[in-house]
Short mmCIF file of C-alpha atoms in Angstrom, two decimals:
data_model
loop_
_atom_site.label_atom_id
_atom_site.label_comp_id
_atom_site.label_asym_id
_atom_site.label_seq_id
_atom_site.Cartn_x
_atom_site.Cartn_y
_atom_site.Cartn_z
CA MET A 1 -0.03 0.03 0.16
CA SER A 2 1.63 3.37 -1.12
CA GLY A 3 1.61 6.37 1.10
CA PHE A 4 -1.05 7.97 -1.22
CA GLU A 5 -3.49 5.11 -0.84
CA ILE A 6 -3.22 5.42 3.02
CA ILE A 7 -4.40 8.84 2.79
CA VAL A 8 -7.14 8.23 0.45
CA GLU A 9 -8.27 5.19 2.21
CA GLY A 10 -7.96 7.23 5.75
CA PHE A 11 -10.28 9.94 4.24
CA ILE A 12 -12.86 7.47 3.08
CA LYS A 13 -12.86 5.76 6.48
CA ALA A 14 -13.01 9.21 8.08
CA LEU A 15 -16.24 10.15 6.22
CA GLN A 16 -17.76 6.73 7.34
CA ILE A 17 -16.81 7.45 11.10
CA LEU A 18 -18.38 11.11 10.59
CA PHE A 19 -21.59 9.82 9.46
CA SER A 20 -21.86 6.84 11.91
CA GLY A 21 -22.78 9.10 14.66
CA ASP A 22 -20.08 7.59 17.06
CA GLN A 23 -20.95 8.51 20.52
CA GLU A 24 -17.12 8.80 21.48
CA ILE A 25 -16.19 11.10 18.83
CA LEU A 26 -19.50 13.15 19.59
CA GLY A 27 -18.05 13.53 23.19
CA ILE A 28 -14.71 14.59 22.22
CA THR A 29 -16.16 17.06 19.83
CA LEU A 30 -18.44 18.68 22.51
CA LEU A 31 -15.62 18.59 25.03
CA SER A 32 -13.38 20.68 22.78
CA LEU A 33 -16.35 23.16 21.90
CA ARG A 34 -16.94 23.48 25.62
CA VAL A 35 -13.43 24.16 26.73
CA SER A 36 -12.31 26.33 23.96
CA LEU A 37 -15.62 28.47 23.91
CA THR A 38 -15.55 28.95 27.57
CA ALA A 39 -11.94 29.77 27.50
CA THR A 40 -12.36 32.54 24.64
CA LEU A 41 -15.31 33.96 26.66
CA LEU A 42 -13.58 34.15 29.78
CA GLY A 43 -10.46 35.48 28.16
CA ALA A 44 -12.60 38.05 26.48
CA ALA A 45 -14.40 38.95 29.54
CA PHE A 46 -11.17 39.90 31.18
CA GLY A 47 -9.17 40.97 27.91
CA ILE A 48 -11.58 43.63 26.65
CA PRO A 49 -11.77 45.66 29.80
CA LEU A 50 -8.17 45.55 30.37
CA GLY A 51 -7.14 46.36 26.77
CA PHE A 52 -9.86 49.27 26.92
CA LEU A 53 -8.15 50.60 30.22
CA VAL A 54 -4.68 50.39 28.78
CA ALA A 55 -5.77 51.91 25.49
CA ARG A 56 -7.46 54.93 27.11
CA LYS A 57 -5.29 55.57 30.24
CA ASP A 58 -2.09 57.60 29.94
CA PHE A 59 0.17 56.25 32.64
CA HIS A 60 3.87 55.59 33.37
CA GLY A 61 5.16 52.46 31.55
CA LYS A 62 2.09 52.19 29.01
CA SER A 63 4.44 51.34 26.23
CA VAL A 64 6.09 48.60 28.35
CA ILE A 65 2.61 46.96 29.52
CA THR A 66 1.54 47.10 25.87
CA ALA A 67 4.85 45.25 24.79
CA VAL A 68 4.35 42.70 27.54
CA ILE A 69 0.83 41.89 26.38
CA ASN A 70 1.76 41.81 22.57
CA THR A 71 4.59 39.36 23.72
CA LEU A 72 2.17 37.23 25.70
CA MET A 73 -0.07 36.99 22.35
CA GLY A 74 2.62 34.55 21.21
CA LEU A 75 2.81 32.52 24.66
CA PRO A 76 3.72 28.76 23.96
CA PRO A 77 0.93 26.64 24.86
CA VAL A 78 3.25 24.01 26.26
CA VAL A 79 4.87 26.65 28.69
CA VAL A 80 1.37 27.61 29.72
CA GLY A 81 0.70 23.87 30.15
CA LEU A 82 3.66 23.19 32.15
CA VAL A 83 3.12 26.18 34.57
CA VAL A 84 -0.62 25.44 34.97
CA TYR A 85 0.37 21.83 35.51
CA LEU A 86 2.78 22.97 38.42
CA PHE A 87 0.15 24.88 40.01
CA LEU A 88 -2.72 22.53 39.97
CA SER A 89 -0.69 19.32 40.77
CA ALA A 90 -1.69 17.75 44.01
CA SER A 91 1.57 18.78 45.32
CA GLY A 92 1.42 22.40 43.93
CA PRO A 93 0.11 25.64 45.65
CA LEU A 94 -3.24 25.23 44.32
CA GLY A 95 -3.41 21.39 44.50
CA PHE A 96 -6.04 21.38 47.10
CA LEU A 97 -8.57 22.57 44.48
CA ARG A 98 -8.17 18.95 43.00
CA LEU A 99 -8.42 20.50 39.48
CA LEU A 100 -5.59 18.71 37.61
CA TYR A 101 -6.97 16.35 34.73
CA THR A 102 -10.27 18.03 34.73
CA PRO A 103 -12.02 20.24 31.91
CA GLU A 104 -11.56 23.14 34.31
CA ALA A 105 -8.00 22.89 34.35
CA MET A 106 -8.06 22.85 30.54
CA ILE A 107 -10.37 26.05 30.43
CA ILE A 108 -7.79 27.78 32.83
CA ALA A 109 -4.94 26.92 30.55
CA GLN A 110 -6.61 28.13 27.42
CA MET A 111 -7.89 31.27 29.16
CA ILE A 112 -4.26 32.25 29.90
CA LEU A 113 -3.58 31.79 26.28
CA THR A 114 -6.63 33.60 24.98
CA PHE A 115 -6.58 36.65 27.27
CA PRO A 116 -3.52 38.25 26.03
CA ILE A 117 -4.65 37.84 22.35
CA VAL A 118 -8.00 39.45 22.98
CA CYS A 119 -6.37 42.03 25.30
CA GLY A 120 -3.64 43.03 22.53
CA ILE A 121 -5.94 43.25 19.58
CA THR A 122 -8.50 45.32 21.80
CA ILE A 123 -5.55 47.71 22.59
CA SER A 124 -4.79 48.18 18.93
CA ALA A 125 -8.28 48.44 17.85
CA ILE A 126 -8.90 51.17 20.36
CA LEU A 127 -5.78 52.88 19.57
CA SER A 128 -6.59 52.98 15.81
CA LEU A 129 -9.95 54.73 16.22
CA ASN A 130 -10.00 58.02 14.70
CA PRO A 131 -8.56 60.67 17.27
CA LYS A 132 -11.24 63.15 16.41
CA LEU A 133 -13.86 60.79 18.00
CA LYS A 134 -12.08 60.97 21.40
CA ASP A 135 -11.55 64.68 20.99
CA THR A 136 -15.32 65.07 20.22
CA LEU A 137 -16.09 62.79 23.27
CA ALA A 138 -13.95 64.91 25.43
CA SER A 139 -15.46 68.09 24.23
CA LEU A 140 -18.88 66.80 25.12
CA SER A 141 -17.68 65.92 28.51
CA ALA A 142 -19.48 62.82 28.16
CA PRO A 143 -19.79 60.79 31.00
CA ARG A 144 -17.20 57.64 31.36
CA SER A 145 -19.75 54.63 30.76
CA TRP A 146 -21.10 56.59 27.78
CA GLU A 147 -17.62 57.16 26.40
CA ALA A 148 -16.74 53.45 26.79
CA ARG A 149 -19.93 52.34 25.17
CA VAL A 150 -19.34 54.57 22.08
CA LEU A 151 -15.47 53.45 21.84
CA LEU A 152 -16.33 49.69 22.13
CA ASN A 153 -19.04 49.97 19.79
CA GLU A 154 -16.77 51.95 17.07
CA SER A 155 -14.18 49.16 17.50
CA LYS A 156 -16.62 46.24 17.41
CA LEU A 157 -14.99 45.19 14.14
CA GLY A 158 -11.41 44.78 15.93
CA LEU A 159 -13.08 43.28 18.92
CA ILE A 160 -14.46 40.59 16.89
CA THR A 161 -11.23 39.98 15.18
CA ALA A 162 -9.94 39.49 18.73
CA ILE A 163 -12.44 36.79 19.55
CA ILE A 164 -11.75 35.12 16.21
CA ALA A 165 -8.08 34.99 16.69
CA ALA A 166 -8.53 33.87 20.43
CA PHE A 167 -10.85 30.89 19.60
CA GLY A 168 -8.92 29.75 16.80
CA ALA A 169 -5.65 29.75 19.14
CA ALA A 170 -7.74 28.01 21.75
CA ILE A 171 -9.49 25.16 19.66
CA SER A 172 -6.33 24.25 17.57
CA GLU A 173 -4.02 24.18 20.63
CA VAL A 174 -2.80 20.67 22.11
CA GLY A 175 0.30 21.23 24.25
CA ALA A 176 -1.45 22.91 27.17
CA ILE A 177 -4.57 20.80 27.45
CA MET A 178 -2.71 17.51 26.93
CA MET A 179 -0.64 18.41 30.10
CA VAL A 180 -3.13 19.70 32.07
CA GLY A 181 -6.13 17.52 30.86
CA GLY A 182 -4.17 14.21 30.67
CA ASN A 183 -6.24 13.27 27.69
CA LEU A 184 -8.69 10.99 29.77
CA LEU A 185 -11.20 8.98 27.65
CA GLY A 186 -14.61 10.25 27.92
CA TYR A 187 -13.42 13.32 30.17
CA THR A 188 -10.54 15.35 29.09
CA ARG A 189 -9.91 13.97 25.76
CA ALA A 190 -10.33 17.00 23.11
CA LEU A 191 -10.19 16.89 19.44
CA THR A 192 -6.48 17.78 19.18
CA THR A 193 -5.33 15.46 21.93
CA ALA A 194 -7.26 12.60 20.32
CA ILE A 195 -5.53 13.15 17.05
CA MET A 196 -2.16 12.96 18.57
CA LEU A 197 -3.34 9.67 20.21
CA TYR A 198 -4.82 7.93 17.35
CA THR A 199 -1.90 9.22 15.29
CA ASN A 200 0.67 7.48 17.78
CA MET A 201 -1.58 4.18 17.57
CA GLY A 202 -1.34 4.33 13.74
CA GLU A 203 -5.14 4.85 13.35
CA PHE A 204 -4.89 7.25 10.78
CA ALA A 205 -8.49 7.29 9.51
CA THR A 206 -9.90 8.31 13.14
CA ALA A 207 -7.29 10.96 13.34
CA ILE A 208 -8.36 12.36 9.83
CA ALA A 209 -12.05 12.34 10.79
CA LEU A 210 -11.26 14.24 14.00
CA GLY A 211 -9.14 16.66 11.89
CA ILE A 212 -11.95 17.26 9.60
CA ILE A 213 -14.43 17.76 12.37
CA LEU A 214 -11.75 20.36 13.93
CA LEU A 215 -11.80 22.30 10.72
CA LEU A 216 -15.43 22.36 10.23
CA ILE A 217 -15.93 23.75 13.85
CA ALA A 218 -13.39 26.46 13.07
CA PHE A 219 -14.96 27.42 9.88
CA SER A 220 -18.43 27.56 11.31
CA VAL A 221 -17.62 29.59 14.22
CA ASN A 222 -15.46 31.93 12.06
CA LEU A 223 -18.37 32.00 9.59
CA PHE A 224 -20.51 33.30 12.22
CA LEU A 225 -18.14 35.73 13.67
CA THR A 226 -17.34 37.12 10.28
CA TYR A 227 -20.95 37.37 9.63
CA LEU A 228 -21.13 39.76 12.77
CA GLN A 229 -18.33 41.46 11.59
CA MET A 230 -19.51 42.15 8.05
CA ARG A 231 -23.00 43.62 9.56
CA SER A 232 -21.19 46.12 11.80
CA ARG A 233 -19.19 47.30 8.74
CA VAL A 234 -22.12 47.48 6.59
CA ARG A 235 -23.90 49.59 9.29
CA ARG A 236 -20.99 51.81 9.56
CA THR A 237 -20.82 52.83 5.83
CA THR A 238 -24.58 53.38 5.54
CA MET B 1 -33.55 48.72 11.02
CA SER B 2 -31.84 51.51 13.49
CA SER B 3 -28.56 51.16 14.97
CA GLN B 4 -30.40 50.62 18.34
CA LYS B 5 -32.06 47.47 17.12
CA HIS B 6 -28.98 46.22 15.71
CA ASN B 7 -27.05 46.63 18.91
CA GLN B 8 -30.06 44.97 20.70
CA ILE B 9 -29.68 42.05 18.54
CA PHE B 10 -26.06 42.00 18.97
CA ALA B 11 -26.21 41.90 22.57
CA VAL B 12 -28.98 39.04 22.66
CA VAL B 13 -26.85 36.90 20.27
CA VAL B 14 -23.98 37.41 22.74
CA ILE B 15 -25.67 36.83 26.04
CA ALA B 16 -27.30 33.69 24.38
CA ILE B 17 -23.65 32.41 23.52
CA VAL B 18 -22.61 33.07 26.84
CA VAL B 19 -25.69 31.27 28.52
CA ALA B 20 -25.44 28.29 26.24
CA THR B 21 -21.76 27.98 26.92
CA ALA B 22 -22.29 28.18 30.67
CA ALA B 23 -25.12 25.66 30.68
CA LEU B 24 -23.00 23.52 28.40
CA ALA B 25 -20.04 23.62 30.77
CA TYR B 26 -21.94 23.08 33.99
CA TYR B 27 -24.85 20.74 33.11
CA GLY B 28 -23.85 19.37 29.87
CA TRP B 29 -21.88 16.42 31.60
CA PRO B 30 -24.22 14.15 33.60
CA MET B 31 -22.33 12.99 36.66
CA GLY B 32 -21.57 9.45 35.96
CA PRO B 33 -20.03 6.68 38.27
CA GLN B 34 -16.86 7.73 40.12
CA ARG B 35 -13.53 8.22 37.77
CA LEU B 36 -10.48 6.07 38.77
CA ILE B 37 -7.27 7.39 37.15
CA ILE B 38 -4.64 5.02 36.58
CA ALA B 39 -1.13 6.36 35.67
CA THR B 40 0.08 3.51 33.15
CA THR B 41 2.73 3.00 30.81
CA THR B 42 2.23 3.34 26.90
CA SER B 43 2.36 -0.20 26.11
CA THR B 44 -0.92 -1.11 28.04
CA VAL B 45 -2.75 1.75 26.21
CA ASP B 46 -1.06 1.44 22.67
CA SER B 47 -1.78 -2.34 22.86
CA GLY B 48 -5.41 -1.64 23.37
CA LEU B 49 -5.54 -3.76 26.59
CA LEU B 50 -7.03 -1.09 28.78
CA ASP B 51 -9.70 -0.16 26.21
CA TYR B 52 -10.53 -3.85 26.08
CA LEU B 53 -10.70 -4.44 29.94
CA LYS B 54 -12.67 -0.98 30.69
CA PRO B 55 -16.18 -2.20 30.02
CA TYR B 56 -15.76 -5.29 32.35
CA PHE B 57 -14.37 -3.32 35.23
CA ASP B 58 -16.58 -0.40 34.86
CA ASN B 59 -19.70 -2.83 34.92
CA LYS B 60 -18.42 -4.97 37.62
CA PHE B 61 -17.58 -2.07 40.01
CA ASN B 62 -19.74 0.71 38.95
CA VAL B 63 -16.62 2.89 38.05
CA ASN B 64 -15.44 5.02 35.40
CA MET B 65 -11.93 3.72 34.41
CA THR B 66 -9.64 6.21 32.68
CA TRP B 67 -5.77 6.25 32.38
CA LEU B 68 -2.92 8.78 31.82
CA TYR B 69 -0.83 7.57 28.68
CA LEU B 70 2.60 8.09 30.30
CA GLY B 71 6.01 6.23 30.46
CA THR B 72 6.54 4.46 33.75
CA GLY B 73 9.17 7.03 34.93
CA GLN B 74 6.72 9.81 34.37
CA ALA B 75 3.68 7.62 35.67
CA LEU B 76 5.61 7.22 39.03
CA GLN B 77 6.14 10.90 39.22
CA VAL B 78 2.71 11.57 38.54
CA ALA B 79 1.50 9.22 41.24
CA ALA B 80 4.32 10.48 43.83
CA SER B 81 2.81 14.01 43.40
CA GLY B 82 -0.74 12.44 44.23
CA ASP B 83 -2.21 13.06 40.93
CA ALA B 84 -3.36 9.53 40.02
CA ASP B 85 -5.18 6.92 41.85
CA VAL B 86 -3.09 3.84 41.15
CA LEU B 87 -0.29 2.57 38.97
CA LEU B 88 0.12 0.01 36.26
CA VAL B 89 3.75 -0.03 35.31
CA HIS B 90 6.74 -2.13 34.42
CA ASP B 91 10.08 -1.29 35.98
CA ARG B 92 10.79 -3.43 39.00
CA VAL B 93 13.59 -1.30 40.39
CA ARG B 94 11.80 1.95 40.37
CA GLU B 95 8.65 0.16 41.53
CA ASP B 96 10.52 -1.25 44.66
CA ALA B 97 11.94 2.14 45.31
CA PHE B 98 8.52 3.74 45.17
CA VAL B 99 7.16 1.49 47.79
CA ALA B 100 10.37 1.60 49.95
CA SER B 101 10.04 5.58 49.98
CA GLY B 102 6.53 5.30 51.56
CA ASN B 103 4.67 6.45 48.56
CA GLY B 104 3.12 3.06 47.88
CA THR B 105 1.92 0.56 50.09
CA LEU B 106 1.65 -2.75 47.95
CA ARG B 107 3.07 -3.87 45.05
CA VAL B 108 2.22 -7.21 43.07
CA THR B 109 3.19 -8.73 39.72
CA VAL B 110 0.03 -9.21 37.43
CA MET B 111 1.08 -10.00 34.03
CA TYR B 112 4.02 -10.28 31.65
CA ASN B 113 5.12 -10.12 28.12
CA ASP B 114 8.63 -9.68 26.67
CA PHE B 115 10.82 -7.16 24.98
CA ILE B 116 12.07 -7.64 21.64
CA ILE B 117 14.66 -5.94 19.47
CA ILE B 118 13.26 -5.17 15.93
CA GLY B 119 14.89 -3.73 12.87
CA PRO B 120 14.99 -3.72 9.10
CA PRO B 121 14.30 -7.12 7.38
CA ASN B 122 17.80 -7.09 5.83
CA ASP B 123 19.18 -6.65 9.33
CA PRO B 124 22.44 -4.53 8.34
CA ALA B 125 23.89 -5.17 11.89
CA GLY B 126 23.44 -8.81 11.63
CA ILE B 127 21.81 -9.08 15.12
CA ALA B 128 19.18 -12.13 14.24
CA GLY B 129 19.49 -14.78 16.91
CA GLU B 130 21.99 -12.97 19.02
CA ASN B 131 21.25 -12.45 22.72
CA ALA B 132 20.08 -8.96 23.74
CA THR B 133 23.57 -7.71 24.96
CA ASP B 134 25.46 -8.88 21.73
CA ALA B 135 22.67 -7.74 19.70
CA LEU B 136 23.19 -4.22 21.22
CA LEU B 137 26.99 -4.42 20.79
CA LYS B 138 26.63 -5.22 17.08
CA ILE B 139 24.15 -2.42 16.59
CA SER B 140 26.63 -0.03 18.08
CA GLN B 141 29.40 -1.11 15.64
CA ALA B 142 27.16 -0.92 12.63
CA GLY B 143 26.16 2.42 14.01
CA HIS B 144 29.69 3.57 13.91
CA ASP B 145 30.09 2.47 10.44
CA GLY B 146 27.10 4.61 9.49
CA THR B 147 25.13 1.64 8.21
CA THR B 148 22.46 2.02 10.58
CA VAL B 149 20.69 3.88 13.47
CA PHE B 150 19.23 3.04 16.87
CA VAL B 151 16.14 4.85 18.11
CA SER B 152 15.72 4.99 21.81
CA ARG B 153 12.42 5.78 23.77
CA GLY B 154 14.56 8.36 25.60
CA ASP B 155 11.59 9.35 27.84
CA GLY B 156 12.66 7.63 31.17
CA SER B 157 9.95 4.91 30.61
CA GLY B 158 10.32 1.25 31.85
CA THR B 159 11.62 0.20 28.41
CA ASN B 160 13.90 3.02 28.38
CA ALA B 161 15.30 1.78 31.53
CA LEU B 162 15.73 -1.76 30.35
CA GLU B 163 17.51 -0.38 27.20
CA ASN B 164 19.81 1.47 29.29
CA ARG B 165 20.69 -1.57 31.57
CA LEU B 166 21.32 -3.58 28.29
CA TRP B 167 23.69 -0.70 27.13
CA LYS B 168 25.51 -0.85 30.05
CA ALA B 169 25.82 -4.64 29.92
CA ALA B 170 27.19 -4.38 26.45
CA GLY B 171 29.58 -1.72 27.58
CA VAL B 172 28.42 0.69 25.01
CA ASN B 173 28.42 4.28 25.86
CA THR B 174 25.63 5.86 23.79
CA THR B 175 26.11 9.57 24.76
CA GLY B 176 26.16 11.92 21.87
CA ALA B 177 26.71 8.85 19.43
CA LEU B 178 25.47 10.06 15.99
CA TRP B 179 23.78 6.65 15.29
CA TYR B 180 21.76 6.85 18.55
CA GLU B 181 18.32 8.81 18.33
CA SER B 182 16.75 9.72 21.50
CA ALA B 183 12.89 10.07 20.65
CA GLY B 184 11.57 11.27 23.96
CA GLN B 185 8.18 9.67 22.87
CA GLY B 186 6.01 6.78 23.59
CA MET B 187 6.43 3.14 22.36
CA ALA B 188 4.41 3.35 19.08
CA PRO B 189 5.71 6.71 18.00
CA THR B 190 9.17 5.51 18.68
CA ILE B 191 8.63 2.35 16.49
CA ARG B 192 7.26 4.60 13.73
CA ILE B 193 10.44 6.81 13.90
CA ALA B 194 12.77 3.47 13.62
CA ASN B 195 10.41 2.54 10.81
CA GLU B 196 10.96 5.76 8.77
CA HIS B 197 14.65 5.94 9.73
CA ILE B 198 15.32 2.29 8.73
CA GLY B 199 16.83 1.65 12.37
CA TYR B 200 16.53 -0.66 15.26
CA THR B 201 14.64 -0.40 18.50
CA ILE B 202 13.68 -2.00 21.59
CA SER B 203 9.94 -2.68 22.06
CA ASP B 204 7.51 -4.70 24.30
CA ARG B 205 5.94 -7.11 22.07
CA ALA B 206 2.48 -6.12 22.61
CA THR B 207 2.88 -2.62 21.29
CA PHE B 208 4.70 -3.91 18.08
CA LEU B 209 2.02 -6.46 17.28
CA THR B 210 -0.72 -4.02 17.70
CA LEU B 211 1.06 -1.45 15.59
CA GLN B 212 1.70 -4.05 13.04
CA SER B 213 -2.24 -4.85 12.81
CA THR B 214 -3.00 -1.19 12.39
CA MET B 215 0.09 -0.30 10.00
CA ASN B 216 -0.20 -3.40 7.96
CA THR B 217 2.41 -3.46 5.33
CA THR B 218 3.70 0.19 5.96
CA LEU B 219 5.46 -1.01 9.00
CA ASN B 220 8.74 -2.69 7.46
CA LEU B 221 10.39 -3.63 10.88
CA VAL B 222 10.61 -7.23 11.80
CA VAL B 223 11.68 -9.14 15.24
CA LEU B 224 15.17 -10.11 15.06
CA CYS B 225 16.06 -10.75 18.75
CA GLU B 226 13.78 -12.38 21.32
CA ASN B 227 13.53 -15.19 23.96
CA ASP B 228 16.32 -13.79 26.20
CA SER B 229 15.63 -13.98 29.84
CA ALA B 230 17.14 -10.45 30.05
CA LEU B 231 14.10 -9.26 27.95
CA LEU B 232 11.47 -10.39 30.30
CA ASN B 233 9.09 -7.63 30.94
CA PRO B 234 6.69 -8.00 34.17
CA TYR B 235 3.79 -5.45 34.87
CA GLY B 236 3.01 -4.62 38.41
CA ILE B 237 0.13 -2.72 40.07
CA LEU B 238 1.01 -0.34 42.97
CA LEU B 239 -1.39 1.06 45.53
CA LEU B 240 -0.40 4.43 46.86
CA ASN B 241 -0.25 5.40 50.42
CA PRO B 242 -3.72 6.23 51.42
CA ILE B 243 -2.56 8.32 54.40
CA LYS B 244 -0.02 10.48 52.50
CA TYR B 245 -2.41 10.74 49.65
CA PHE B 246 -5.69 10.99 51.70
CA TYR B 247 -7.66 12.55 48.71
CA ILE B 248 -7.09 9.76 46.02
CA LYS B 249 -9.65 7.22 45.42
CA SER B 250 -8.00 4.48 47.14
CA ASP B 251 -11.17 2.30 47.43
CA LEU B 252 -11.44 2.25 43.52
CA ALA B 253 -7.82 1.66 43.34
CA THR B 254 -8.13 -1.29 45.56
CA ASP B 255 -11.18 -2.55 43.18
CA PHE B 256 -8.99 -2.10 40.09
CA LEU B 257 -6.29 -4.24 41.62
CA LEU B 258 -8.52 -7.00 43.02
CA PHE B 259 -10.09 -7.14 39.63
CA MET B 260 -6.88 -7.66 37.79
CA VAL B 261 -5.79 -10.22 39.88
CA SER B 262 -9.17 -11.90 40.27
CA PRO B 263 -9.66 -15.09 38.31
CA GLN B 264 -11.92 -13.05 35.87
CA GLY B 265 -9.31 -10.51 35.40
CA GLN B 266 -6.46 -13.01 34.69
CA SER B 267 -8.62 -14.88 32.29
CA LEU B 268 -9.42 -11.63 30.29
CA ILE B 269 -5.84 -10.68 30.15
CA ASN B 270 -5.17 -14.46 28.94
CA ASN B 271 -7.71 -13.95 26.21
CA TYR B 272 -6.85 -10.68 24.92
CA THR B 273 -5.35 -11.36 21.42
CA ILE B 274 -4.71 -9.17 18.11
CA ASN B 275 -4.53 -11.04 14.89
CA GLY B 276 -4.70 -14.44 16.87
CA LYS B 277 -1.58 -13.58 19.04
CA GLN B 278 -1.74 -13.31 22.80
CA LEU B 279 -0.29 -10.07 23.91
CA PHE B 280 -0.02 -10.26 27.89
CA PHE B 281 0.28 -13.44 29.95
CA PRO B 282 -1.40 -13.41 33.41
CA VAL B 283 1.21 -14.45 36.09
CA TYR B 284 -0.42 -13.42 39.46
CA GLY B 285 0.25 -15.70 42.36
CA HIS B 286 3.18 -17.51 40.70
CA PRO B 287 6.00 -14.97 39.42
CA GLU B 288 8.43 -17.77 40.18
CA THR B 289 7.51 -19.71 37.16
CA ILE B 290 9.11 -16.78 35.19
CA GLY B 291 12.10 -16.75 37.28
CA LEU B 292 10.95 -13.73 39.39
CA PRO B 293 11.17 -13.99 43.35
CA SER B 294 8.09 -15.03 44.86
CA GLU B 295 5.44 -12.68 46.44
CA ASN B 296 3.81 -15.24 48.64
CA ALA B 297 3.00 -12.75 51.61
CA THR B 298 1.31 -9.98 49.06
CA VAL B 299 -0.42 -12.80 47.39
CA ASN B 300 -1.71 -14.50 50.39
CA TYR B 301 -3.07 -11.02 51.63
CA LEU B 302 -4.52 -10.42 48.33
CA ASN B 303 -6.24 -13.80 48.15
CA SER B 304 -7.84 -13.33 51.47
CA LEU B 305 -9.15 -9.83 50.29
CA LEU B 306 -10.50 -11.61 47.09
CA LYS B 307 -12.26 -14.23 49.25
CA SER B 308 -13.92 -11.48 51.47
CA ARG B 309 -15.10 -9.74 48.44
CA GLY B 310 -16.56 -12.80 46.93
CA LEU B 311 -14.07 -12.30 43.82
CA GLU B 312 -12.56 -15.77 43.87
#
């Protein structure tokens, strides 16, 4: 059997697996969605407000903070995995929480990855707003909350980009969730970690099937977010 | 549509996603039976043995059996940190040290298979039929001549430990050798690297046979060296100290141990085959038949537990 035949055969078997409604694969897919969506939302919940503050306030060391956040946007998942592992291990400082090898540990690790991504893109989105807008708001002596609403609304395009980038990083990441989730069958086995396991075991068809699901998820989530992005842009130009 | 209305729709969509995710996160998973975490070596996973045993154990004890896919060194490390409930590993030296240090309370041999030296069918180092140490010596010589490579697990696993003992016995220093590739991965990936690099490696027989059945003709390695008493591969189960690790599920760990040594568990292990070949051989209660020291005290204790639990 040539290498190419393996790929073709793997692909055909993968389609069969996809349409067989396999419970195990369904569970793995739901877990991936649950972990990565939660991590993205939590990352956004902390990242957008902090990004807004950093962009709006003038303070000492602002450029250093921004540079740090931009560097953290490229945090290697395995390093995050290692640090979270050491903290959550039963013998670590947060071991009493008994969170290692749970989906919650995976969410924490991925949140640490998504947070700087959302934060960094939020900063640049707000900084790139037309300065006249800020001057106008200042001259109107608009209340703080109102100002925040207007600025965030104007930078909605950038904020959605931030969420797209964060979700993409989370759903495709394998190093961190492998270390802190442990790839436990039916509990912490996600799409990416399962692909690694099945590839190790030489079960390429199942690995390909999971790869297809991963791509489909990434595509549909991005399609939805891009739709929101397009709408906010159309509205602005009309 | 006004901009206001757009904003409302946007807000509703965002809130809906948040609520749906939160609901999925907290109610999506029905609480099933209690989860047992076994820290184990890659061979019991790669060979499919644990997948095969899981439904029998889960049903009998109403437990959800899960496992961490690690090398023996890492498995012992994870258990010593208190992050697993029970150990199923294969490195006697470190297993005994684990119990002696007070981390474990009991260790028993449950099954065995053997290691094999595998390599390309044309056998460039000419090791076929040699004993294990001579075979490694020949591989190192062929390696120096640049005709072959050896792929090591290099991950501190039980297989890695055995390999290092054999290199030592052969008097070969592998440090920095160009023909010596340290993979740092599990057994199956290491075999696949040896396959791609047309080299030699040491594997447990179970993982090799399993990989042969999944990879078919794309796996071009054959067994060249076997049936050497130095290549015996016994697997032990270790219970962790329930006082030191008071938060682990030691009851479930004991259930798992009893299941594996019970007549049912032993015969299940005996009946597990891939392509008609048996992968693991049960040996609970009589390790002396394969040349290991007797474990009478532990076996008597476990037999009395089996009796009191009606698992004989």
